[in-house]
Every structure is written in C-alpha cells, then in structure tokens.
Amino acid sequence: MNAMTFDAETWIAAGEAGLPAAIALRRAIHAEPELGLDLPKTTAKVRAALAGLPLEIREGPSTTGLVAILRGPANGRTVLLRGDMDALPLIEDTGLDFTSQSHGAMHACGHDTHVAMLAGAARALCERREKLAGTVMFMFQPGEEGWHGARHMLEDGLIDPLPDAAFALHISPNMPAGAFAGRTGPLLASSDKLRIKVIGRGGHASMPQDALDPIPVLCEIVTALQAMVTRRLSVFDPAVITIARMEAGTTDNVIPEEGRLWGTLRTLSEQTRATAQEGIRRVAEHVALAHGAKAEVEIDAGFPVTVCDGRITDLAQRTATHLFGEDAWITMPNPMMGAEDFAYILQKAPGAMAFLGAAPEGGDYRTCCALHSNRMVLREEVMARGIAMHCAMAEAALSGDLEL
Ligand code: NI
C-alpha cells in the first residue's frame, strides 16, 4: 500500500505543462556545451529561465554554479534538489538539429536535461509554493565531470544550512523510458586516478644485463595489481583496478630509462578504497625494488562513494510509484562503478540519486548508445516525468511522507 499525501495529478500536469520550455532550454544548452567549473553561457541560460520567480539566488566564488532558494509559507525542513550543468570533452556525432556548436565539447552525459528539468521544477514549485512546508534549494552545479563542483559549492558556503534531505536525478538512455531506478546504499563508486612511473636504466636492447629494463617491471606490476585485488580485498566489498594506458620505449633496439602506467581505482566503500590505495603503493614499489628498479606512485583522489540513504531512496520509490504506477520504479540489484560528485552532498546530508530512463524513440535501451558516447541521444519527453518527480519529492520530503 502506497500512502502518500501529495496530489499526483497536480505534479503530472505541472511536468507536462513545463515540457516545451524544458525541451527549448535543453536544446539551447546542448548547442552550446561548456566544460569544467566556469560555465558562463549555461549559467546565463539558467538565470533567464528563473527570471521573475520568487527565488533568492546565491553564487560564487569558485564556480559559476548557483543555488536558488524557494521559501514556502511555513518554516520547516529544507530539501535540496540538484542538477549538474557541464559537458564532456568529445566531438558530437549525433546529427541532431541542435548539435553542439563547440567543437570538442558535447553534452554526452545528459546534464543539459538535468538543468532543464531542475529549472522546470523550480518554476512549477514557485507557482505552487503554498504546498511547501519548508524550503527548497535548487542547486545548479558545474564541474561534475571530474572537477569537484559539488565540493566547491559546499566549501563556498552556498549550501547553508545543510538540507534535511537531498535528491538528484540522472538521465540514462540504457533504462526503459520513463522509469526511475535507484538503490539504498552504494549507488556509484569512488574514483581515483593512478599514475605509476618505473625508473630503470637505459641501454642497448641486445645487452639487457648492462641496463635495467623497466618494461618487464611495468608488466609485472599490472598483473600483480590484479592479484592484489583478489587476494587482499573482500569479494563482498569489491574494487576495480584498470590500467588503461602503458607507455615506455621508442624503438625496437633501445631499452628505455623509464616507463609509465595510468589507470583507475573504483571502490564501493571508503575502507576498501583506503586498503586498495595502500596496496597499490606497496605492490608497485616492491615489485620494482625486487628488480632493482624504482617505482613512484601518484594517486589523485577523485569522488567519494555515492551512498544513498535508505529513507530517501524509499521516499523516491514511493513518490515515483504514486505518480506513475508500480512499473515506474526499478530497484537496481547492483551499484554501478561509475562515479558522481553528488557523493559530496550525500556525505553531508541524507539523500539519494535516482536514474531516469530515456531510451530514444525506436531504440532498445539494452543496446542504444550509452552515456559518454559521441552518438548518445535521449527521449526528451521523459523530462516531463523528471520535473514532476523533482516537484513531488520536494513536497513529500518537507511533509510527513518522510520520517526523519
Ligand atoms: Ni553525468
């Protein structure tokens, strides 16, 4: 039994009414993608979309992100809704009418739709603010694609007070159109960058005994890291280490002085992350030492694990099914090993992220082009559901529908 106090029809209608503006905004942002923390054109489009609404705007200084605050008629809880804004550095090849006009940048992760849905929700909630038993923070956030935009906005003091509940949507072409999906606990992985340099001694390829060849050492480190993952980490708290790039040498008859590896570490708990980081250093340094070489290991800490609070995930499930029926929610059996900087918000406040399926018209969600593909396309109509979901989540999180 799904007892929710909000009126589903109100928010379904608001989502549908907001769809044309959301499509227009999404296409405008899609055509002018921007990268990183500084997105002046995207922010200007958000400001224009919010113009005239009864919102208090907070900004700066580290990013062009903004937080728009809507106060309901009553004092109560605060709920944060978040949309990320940045694009990816790749060349678009979708053939869409509103294809990227910036060579080398593309909204391939759907953040253009996240902005459009959040702006649509801001307008719909402003028009019905009497329904809100508290405050809504709309967080428009740049720099999700590895730039730590959410952490910068937290450090800039824009998210104050910390919300009682936080919610974000991420669109996905690889889920049935219009369905929401999520899970309690880890949803996405931590992500750290690895760089390993092995220093040997160059020489003639015919006389390796007079040189110190770094290449066998690099190869041994790659395989030893995979053994370390299976022997030192619990199978119930997994990690992925992928060495994705290897570089050494210039020709067939020269032993190079040094070589390099680049890779990624993904984990689903901070404990395994720390154990794996320490293991990578130990294995690389000592494999090198075993051969008389030297390894230098650098680990750039990326996003933390994205951990969804059970109460907010449950609220998202009840909200989605109250709006759109039982088929509208999918509980994900497993996390995904991608990463997401909404994790920084979820470290500070109870919250959840959900995916919104947007498999394109005529496409099969199992096989169509994934997020980050140069040919990724989405079904824009699902944004009506996204707007409704944001609005209903805000109303529900501020009401007795959410027990904290
Ligand atoms: Ni994304």
PDB file of N, CA, C and O in Angstrom, residues 100-154:
ATOM      1  N   SER A 100      26.021  20.120 -30.994  1.00  0.00           N
ATOM      2  CA  SER A 100      26.993  21.036 -30.375  1.00  0.00           C
ATOM      3  C   SER A 100      27.637  21.961 -31.402  1.00  0.00           C
ATOM      4  O   SER A 100      28.119  21.512 -32.437  1.00  0.00           O
ATOM      5  N   GLN A 101      27.660  23.257 -31.069  1.00  0.00           N
ATOM      6  CA  GLN A 101      28.348  24.240 -31.915  1.00  0.00           C
ATOM      7  C   GLN A 101      29.772  24.471 -31.423  1.00  0.00           C
ATOM      8  O   GLN A 101      30.510  25.252 -32.012  1.00  0.00           O
ATOM      9  N   SER A 102      30.147  23.836 -30.333  1.00  0.00           N
ATOM     10  CA  SER A 102      31.507  23.982 -29.789  1.00  0.00           C
ATOM     11  C   SER A 102      32.275  22.713 -30.107  1.00  0.00           C
ATOM     12  O   SER A 102      32.025  21.669 -29.508  1.00  0.00           O
ATOM     13  N   HIS A 103      33.190  22.812 -31.055  1.00  0.00           N
ATOM     14  CA  HIS A 103      33.948  21.626 -31.471  1.00  0.00           C
ATOM     15  C   HIS A 103      34.730  21.100 -30.268  1.00  0.00           C
ATOM     16  O   HIS A 103      35.440  21.847 -29.602  1.00  0.00           O
ATOM     17  N   GLY A 104      34.581  19.805 -29.997  1.00  0.00           N
ATOM     18  CA  GLY A 104      35.326  19.228 -28.878  1.00  0.00           C
ATOM     19  C   GLY A 104      34.598  19.283 -27.553  1.00  0.00           C
ATOM     20  O   GLY A 104      35.183  18.972 -26.514  1.00  0.00           O
ATOM     21  N   ALA A 105      33.335  19.664 -27.554  1.00  0.00           N
ATOM     22  CA  ALA A 105      32.541  19.607 -26.316  1.00  0.00           C
ATOM     23  C   ALA A 105      31.148  19.097 -26.675  1.00  0.00           C
ATOM     24  O   ALA A 105      30.591  19.463 -27.718  1.00  0.00           O
ATOM     25  N   MET A 106      30.622  18.252 -25.817  1.00  0.00           N
ATOM     26  CA  MET A 106      29.302  17.669 -26.075  1.00  0.00           C
ATOM     27  C   MET A 106      28.614  17.344 -24.752  1.00  0.00           C
ATOM     28  O   MET A 106      29.244  16.853 -23.818  1.00  0.00           O
ATOM     29  N   HIS A 107      27.313  17.587 -24.701  1.00  0.00           N
ATOM     30  CA  HIS A 107      26.520  17.114 -23.561  1.00  0.00           C
ATOM     31  C   HIS A 107      26.214  15.628 -23.780  1.00  0.00           C
ATOM     32  O   HIS A 107      25.121  15.257 -24.155  1.00  0.00           O
ATOM     33  N   ALA A 108      27.222  14.795 -23.509  1.00  0.00           N
ATOM     34  CA  ALA A 108      27.081  13.352 -23.727  1.00  0.00           C
ATOM     35  C   ALA A 108      26.666  12.626 -22.455  1.00  0.00           C
ATOM     36  O   ALA A 108      26.493  11.413 -22.471  1.00  0.00           O
ATOM     37  N   CYS A 109      26.526  13.386 -21.342  1.00  0.00           N
ATOM     38  CA  CYS A 109      26.099  12.732 -20.097  1.00  0.00           C
ATOM     39  C   CYS A 109      24.707  13.219 -19.701  1.00  0.00           C
ATOM     40  O   CYS A 109      24.231  12.938 -18.599  1.00  0.00           O
ATOM     41  N   GLY A 110      24.051  13.971 -20.586  1.00  0.00           N
ATOM     42  CA  GLY A 110      22.666  14.361 -20.316  1.00  0.00           C
ATOM     43  C   GLY A 110      22.497  15.468 -19.294  1.00  0.00           C
ATOM     44  O   GLY A 110      21.382  15.736 -18.845  1.00  0.00           O
ATOM     45  N   HIS A 111      23.589  16.158 -18.917  1.00  0.00           N
ATOM     46  CA  HIS A 111      23.456  17.200 -17.892  1.00  0.00           C
ATOM     47  C   HIS A 111      22.612  18.371 -18.408  1.00  0.00           C
ATOM     48  O   HIS A 111      22.033  19.111 -17.606  1.00  0.00           O
ATOM     49  N   ASP A 112      22.535  18.517 -19.741  1.00  0.00           N
ATOM     50  CA  ASP A 112      21.636  19.533 -20.306  1.00  0.00           C
ATOM     51  C   ASP A 112      20.182  19.259 -19.883  1.00  0.00           C
ATOM     52  O   ASP A 112      19.436  20.183 -19.544  1.00  0.00           O
ATOM     53  N   THR A 113      19.804  17.985 -19.871  1.00  0.00           N
ATOM     54  CA  THR A 113      18.434  17.650 -19.441  1.00  0.00           C
ATOM     55  C   THR A 113      18.267  17.832 -17.926  1.00  0.00           C
ATOM     56  O   THR A 113      17.185  18.180 -17.465  1.00  0.00           O
ATOM     57  N   HIS A 114      19.349  17.593 -17.177  1.00  0.00           N
ATOM     58  CA  HIS A 114      19.246  17.769 -15.715  1.00  0.00           C
ATOM     59  C   HIS A 114      18.953  19.232 -15.377  1.00  0.00           C
ATOM     60  O   HIS A 114      18.132  19.533 -14.507  1.00  0.00           O
ATOM     61  N   VAL A 115      19.658  20.146 -16.076  1.00  0.00           N
ATOM     62  CA  VAL A 115      19.421  21.577 -15.859  1.00  0.00           C
ATOM     63  C   VAL A 115      17.984  21.934 -16.238  1.00  0.00           C
ATOM     64  O   VAL A 115      17.276  22.637 -15.501  1.00  0.00           O
ATOM     65  N   ALA A 116      17.556  21.435 -17.390  1.00  0.00           N
ATOM     66  CA  ALA A 116      16.220  21.790 -17.889  1.00  0.00           C
ATOM     67  C   ALA A 116      15.126  21.270 -16.954  1.00  0.00           C
ATOM     68  O   ALA A 116      14.135  21.971 -16.681  1.00  0.00           O
ATOM     69  N   MET A 117      15.298  20.053 -16.436  1.00  0.00           N
ATOM     70  CA  MET A 117      14.291  19.506 -15.515  1.00  0.00           C
ATOM     71  C   MET A 117      14.273  20.296 -14.203  1.00  0.00           C
ATOM     72  O   MET A 117      13.203  20.568 -13.645  1.00  0.00           O
ATOM     73  N   LEU A 118      15.461  20.662 -13.722  1.00  0.00           N
ATOM     74  CA  LEU A 118      15.505  21.380 -12.439  1.00  0.00           C
ATOM     75  C   LEU A 118      14.903  22.781 -12.589  1.00  0.00           C
ATOM     76  O   LEU A 118      14.157  23.241 -11.715  1.00  0.00           O
ATOM     77  N   ALA A 119      15.199  23.442 -13.701  1.00  0.00           N
ATOM     78  CA  ALA A 119      14.610  24.774 -13.933  1.00  0.00           C
ATOM     79  C   ALA A 119      13.090  24.647 -14.064  1.00  0.00           C
ATOM     80  O   ALA A 119      12.337  25.488 -13.545  1.00  0.00           O
ATOM     81  N   GLY A 120      12.637  23.600 -14.730  1.00  0.00           N
ATOM     82  CA  GLY A 120      11.194  23.374 -14.859  1.00  0.00           C
ATOM     83  C   GLY A 120      10.552  23.129 -13.506  1.00  0.00           C
ATOM     84  O   GLY A 120       9.454  23.637 -13.212  1.00  0.00           O
ATOM     85  N   ALA A 121      11.233  22.378 -12.655  1.00  0.00           N
ATOM     86  CA  ALA A 121      10.707  22.110 -11.319  1.00  0.00           C
ATOM     87  C   ALA A 121      10.680  23.385 -10.486  1.00  0.00           C
ATOM     88  O   ALA A 121       9.739  23.615  -9.710  1.00  0.00           O
ATOM     89  N   ALA A 122      11.705  24.228 -10.637  1.00  0.00           N
ATOM     90  CA  ALA A 122      11.743  25.487  -9.870  1.00  0.00           C
ATOM     91  C   ALA A 122      10.524  26.339 -10.222  1.00  0.00           C
ATOM     92  O   ALA A 122       9.852  26.879  -9.332  1.00  0.00           O
ATOM     93  N   ARG A 123      10.233  26.434 -11.520  1.00  0.00           N
ATOM     94  CA  ARG A 123       9.071  27.236 -11.929  1.00  0.00           C
ATOM     95  C   ARG A 123       7.772  26.626 -11.387  1.00  0.00           C
ATOM     96  O   ARG A 123       6.927  27.335 -10.813  1.00  0.00           O
ATOM     97  N   ALA A 124       7.625  25.327 -11.536  1.00  0.00           N
ATOM     98  CA  ALA A 124       6.380  24.678 -11.096  1.00  0.00           C
ATOM     99  C   ALA A 124       6.198  24.791  -9.579  1.00  0.00           C
ATOM    100  O   ALA A 124       5.083  25.015  -9.098  1.00  0.00           O
ATOM    101  N   LEU A 125       7.281  24.661  -8.838  1.00  0.00           N
ATOM    102  CA  LEU A 125       7.164  24.753  -7.373  1.00  0.00           C
ATOM    103  C   LEU A 125       6.911  26.192  -6.936  1.00  0.00           C
ATOM    104  O   LEU A 125       6.162  26.433  -5.984  1.00  0.00           O
ATOM    105  N   CYS A 126       7.519  27.154  -7.635  1.00  0.00           N
ATOM    106  CA  CYS A 126       7.253  28.570  -7.303  1.00  0.00           C
ATOM    107  C   CYS A 126       5.768  28.888  -7.504  1.00  0.00           C
ATOM    108  O   CYS A 126       5.174  29.629  -6.718  1.00  0.00           O
ATOM    109  N   GLU A 127       5.190  28.321  -8.547  1.00  0.00           N
ATOM    110  CA  GLU A 127       3.779  28.596  -8.848  1.00  0.00           C
ATOM    111  C   GLU A 127       2.841  27.929  -7.841  1.00  0.00           C
ATOM    112  O   GLU A 127       1.661  28.258  -7.779  1.00  0.00           O
ATOM    113  N   ARG A 128       3.363  26.968  -7.092  1.00  0.00           N
ATOM    114  CA  ARG A 128       2.525  26.236  -6.125  1.00  0.00           C
ATOM    115  C   ARG A 128       3.194  26.221  -4.753  1.00  0.00           C
ATOM    116  O   ARG A 128       3.140  25.224  -4.034  1.00  0.00           O
ATOM    117  N   ARG A 129       3.806  27.328  -4.396  1.00  0.00           N
ATOM    118  CA  ARG A 129       4.620  27.355  -3.171  1.00  0.00           C
ATOM    119  C   ARG A 129       3.793  27.114  -1.932  1.00  0.00           C
ATOM    120  O   ARG A 129       4.335  26.752  -0.884  1.00  0.00           O
ATOM    121  N   GLU A 130       2.455  27.329  -2.016  1.00  0.00           N
ATOM    122  CA  GLU A 130       1.610  27.098  -0.834  1.00  0.00           C
ATOM    123  C   GLU A 130       1.629  25.629  -0.410  1.00  0.00           C
ATOM    124  O   GLU A 130       1.269  25.297   0.716  1.00  0.00           O
ATOM    125  N   LYS A 131       2.097  24.759  -1.296  1.00  0.00           N
ATOM    126  CA  LYS A 131       2.162  23.329  -0.956  1.00  0.00           C
ATOM    127  C   LYS A 131       3.396  22.976  -0.126  1.00  0.00           C
ATOM    128  O   LYS A 131       3.523  21.832   0.324  1.00  0.00           O
ATOM    129  N   LEU A 132       4.315  23.936   0.029  1.00  0.00           N
ATOM    130  CA  LEU A 132       5.613  23.594   0.614  1.00  0.00           C
ATOM    131  C   LEU A 132       5.673  23.931   2.100  1.00  0.00           C
ATOM    132  O   LEU A 132       5.556  25.099   2.486  1.00  0.00           O
ATOM    133  N   ALA A 133       5.895  22.908   2.915  1.00  0.00           N
ATOM    134  CA  ALA A 133       6.001  23.103   4.365  1.00  0.00           C
ATOM    135  C   ALA A 133       7.459  23.337   4.748  1.00  0.00           C
ATOM    136  O   ALA A 133       7.959  22.776   5.724  1.00  0.00           O
ATOM    137  N   GLY A 134       8.173  24.150   3.985  1.00  0.00           N
ATOM    138  CA  GLY A 134       9.588  24.391   4.272  1.00  0.00           C
ATOM    139  C   GLY A 134      10.264  25.044   3.085  1.00  0.00           C
ATOM    140  O   GLY A 134       9.624  25.773   2.319  1.00  0.00           O
ATOM    141  N   THR A 135      11.555  24.768   2.933  1.00  0.00           N
ATOM    142  CA  THR A 135      12.404  25.471   1.970  1.00  0.00           C
ATOM    143  C   THR A 135      12.961  24.489   0.940  1.00  0.00           C
ATOM    144  O   THR A 135      13.330  23.374   1.291  1.00  0.00           O
ATOM    145  N   VAL A 136      13.012  24.939  -0.317  1.00  0.00           N
ATOM    146  CA  VAL A 136      13.628  24.127  -1.373  1.00  0.00           C
ATOM    147  C   VAL A 136      14.869  24.858  -1.880  1.00  0.00           C
ATOM    148  O   VAL A 136      14.810  26.041  -2.198  1.00  0.00           O
ATOM    149  N   MET A 137      15.982  24.137  -1.942  1.00  0.00           N
ATOM    150  CA  MET A 137      17.222  24.668  -2.543  1.00  0.00           C
ATOM    151  C   MET A 137      17.398  23.992  -3.897  1.00  0.00           C
ATOM    152  O   MET A 137      17.477  22.758  -3.961  1.00  0.00           O
ATOM    153  N   PHE A 138      17.475  24.787  -4.951  1.00  0.00           N
ATOM    154  CA  PHE A 138      17.756  24.250  -6.284  1.00  0.00           C
ATOM    155  C   PHE A 138      19.246  24.474  -6.545  1.00  0.00           C
ATOM    156  O   PHE A 138      19.691  25.614  -6.662  1.00  0.00           O
ATOM    157  N   MET A 139      19.985  23.396  -6.639  1.00  0.00           N
ATOM    158  CA  MET A 139      21.442  23.503  -6.796  1.00  0.00           C
ATOM    159  C   MET A 139      21.817  23.248  -8.253  1.00  0.00           C
ATOM    160  O   MET A 139      21.727  22.115  -8.736  1.00  0.00           O
ATOM    161  N   PHE A 140      22.204  24.311  -8.945  1.00  0.00           N
ATOM    162  CA  PHE A 140      22.667  24.201 -10.338  1.00  0.00           C
ATOM    163  C   PHE A 140      24.195  24.151 -10.282  1.00  0.00           C
ATOM    164  O   PHE A 140      24.831  25.155  -9.955  1.00  0.00           O
ATOM    165  N   GLN A 141      24.745  22.999 -10.615  1.00  0.00           N
ATOM    166  CA  GLN A 141      26.140  22.729 -10.281  1.00  0.00           C
ATOM    167  C   GLN A 141      27.022  22.438 -11.491  1.00  0.00           C
ATOM    168  O   GLN A 141      26.799  21.456 -12.199  1.00  0.00           O
ATOM    169  N   PRO A 142      28.043  23.250 -11.734  1.00  0.00           N
ATOM    170  CA  PRO A 142      29.016  22.942 -12.778  1.00  0.00           C
ATOM    171  C   PRO A 142      30.008  21.870 -12.302  1.00  0.00           C
ATOM    172  O   PRO A 142      29.981  21.439 -11.140  1.00  0.00           O
ATOM    173  N   GLY A 143      30.898  21.484 -13.200  1.00  0.00           N
ATOM    174  CA  GLY A 143      32.083  20.721 -12.803  1.00  0.00           C
ATOM    175  C   GLY A 143      31.813  19.362 -12.211  1.00  0.00           C
ATOM    176  O   GLY A 143      32.503  18.946 -11.284  1.00  0.00           O
ATOM    177  N   GLU A 144      30.815  18.645 -12.729  1.00  0.00           N
ATOM    178  CA  GLU A 144      30.587  17.284 -12.224  1.00  0.00           C
ATOM    179  C   GLU A 144      31.569  16.284 -12.830  1.00  0.00           C
ATOM    180  O   GLU A 144      31.927  15.303 -12.185  1.00  0.00           O
ATOM    181  N   GLU A 145      32.001  16.543 -14.072  1.00  0.00           N
ATOM    182  CA  GLU A 145      32.816  15.554 -14.792  1.00  0.00           C
ATOM    183  C   GLU A 145      34.271  15.588 -14.327  1.00  0.00           C
ATOM    184  O   GLU A 145      35.203  15.835 -15.103  1.00  0.00           O
ATOM    185  N   GLY A 146      34.483  15.346 -13.051  1.00  0.00           N
ATOM    186  CA  GLY A 146      35.833  15.251 -12.514  1.00  0.00           C
ATOM    187  C   GLY A 146      36.373  16.528 -11.902  1.00  0.00           C
ATOM    188  O   GLY A 146      37.521  16.567 -11.450  1.00  0.00           O
ATOM    189  N   TRP A 147      35.564  17.584 -11.849  1.00  0.00           N
ATOM    190  CA  TRP A 147      36.039  18.895 -11.392  1.00  0.00           C
ATOM    191  C   TRP A 147      35.638  19.212  -9.940  1.00  0.00           C
ATOM    192  O   TRP A 147      35.894  20.299  -9.460  1.00  0.00           O
ATOM    193  N   HIS A 148      34.951  18.323  -9.288  1.00  0.00           N
ATOM    194  CA  HIS A 148      34.584  18.504  -7.867  1.00  0.00           C
ATOM    195  C   HIS A 148      33.692  19.731  -7.643  1.00  0.00           C
ATOM    196  O   HIS A 148      33.795  20.411  -6.618  1.00  0.00           O
ATOM    197  N   GLY A 149      32.801  20.001  -8.611  1.00  0.00           N
ATOM    198  CA  GLY A 149      31.943  21.188  -8.494  1.00  0.00           C
ATOM    199  C   GLY A 149      31.100  21.189  -7.235  1.00  0.00           C
ATOM    200  O   GLY A 149      30.935  22.239  -6.593  1.00  0.00           O
ATOM    201  N   ALA A 150      30.561  20.044  -6.858  1.00  0.00           N
ATOM    202  CA  ALA A 150      29.713  19.997  -5.654  1.00  0.00           C
ATOM    203  C   ALA A 150      30.524  20.331  -4.414  1.00  0.00           C
ATOM    204  O   ALA A 150      30.068  21.047  -3.522  1.00  0.00           O
ATOM    205  N   ARG A 151      31.766  19.825  -4.368  1.00  0.00           N
ATOM    206  CA  ARG A 151      32.611  20.115  -3.202  1.00  0.00           C
ATOM    207  C   ARG A 151      32.938  21.604  -3.140  1.00  0.00           C
ATOM    208  O   ARG A 151      32.887  22.222  -2.065  1.00  0.00           O
ATOM    209  N   HIS A 152      33.218  22.207  -4.291  1.00  0.00           N
ATOM    210  CA  HIS A 152      33.499  23.650  -4.314  1.00  0.00           C
ATOM    211  C   HIS A 152      32.289  24.436  -3.798  1.00  0.00           C
ATOM    212  O   HIS A 152      32.446  25.376  -3.018  1.00  0.00           O
ATOM    213  N   MET A 153      31.096  24.067  -4.233  1.00  0.00           N
ATOM    214  CA  MET A 153      29.908  24.832  -3.814  1.00  0.00           C
ATOM    215  C   MET A 153      29.649  24.657  -2.315  1.00  0.00           C
ATOM    216  O   MET A 153      29.228  25.596  -1.645  1.00  0.00           O
ATOM    217  N   LEU A 154      29.926  23.460  -1.790  1.00  0.00           N
ATOM    218  CA  LEU A 154      29.828  23.258  -0.335  1.00  0.00           C
ATOM    219  C   LEU A 154      30.850  24.139   0.384  1.00  0.00           C
ATOM    220  O   LEU A 154      30.524  24.839   1.346  1.00  0.00           O
TER     221      LEU A 154
END
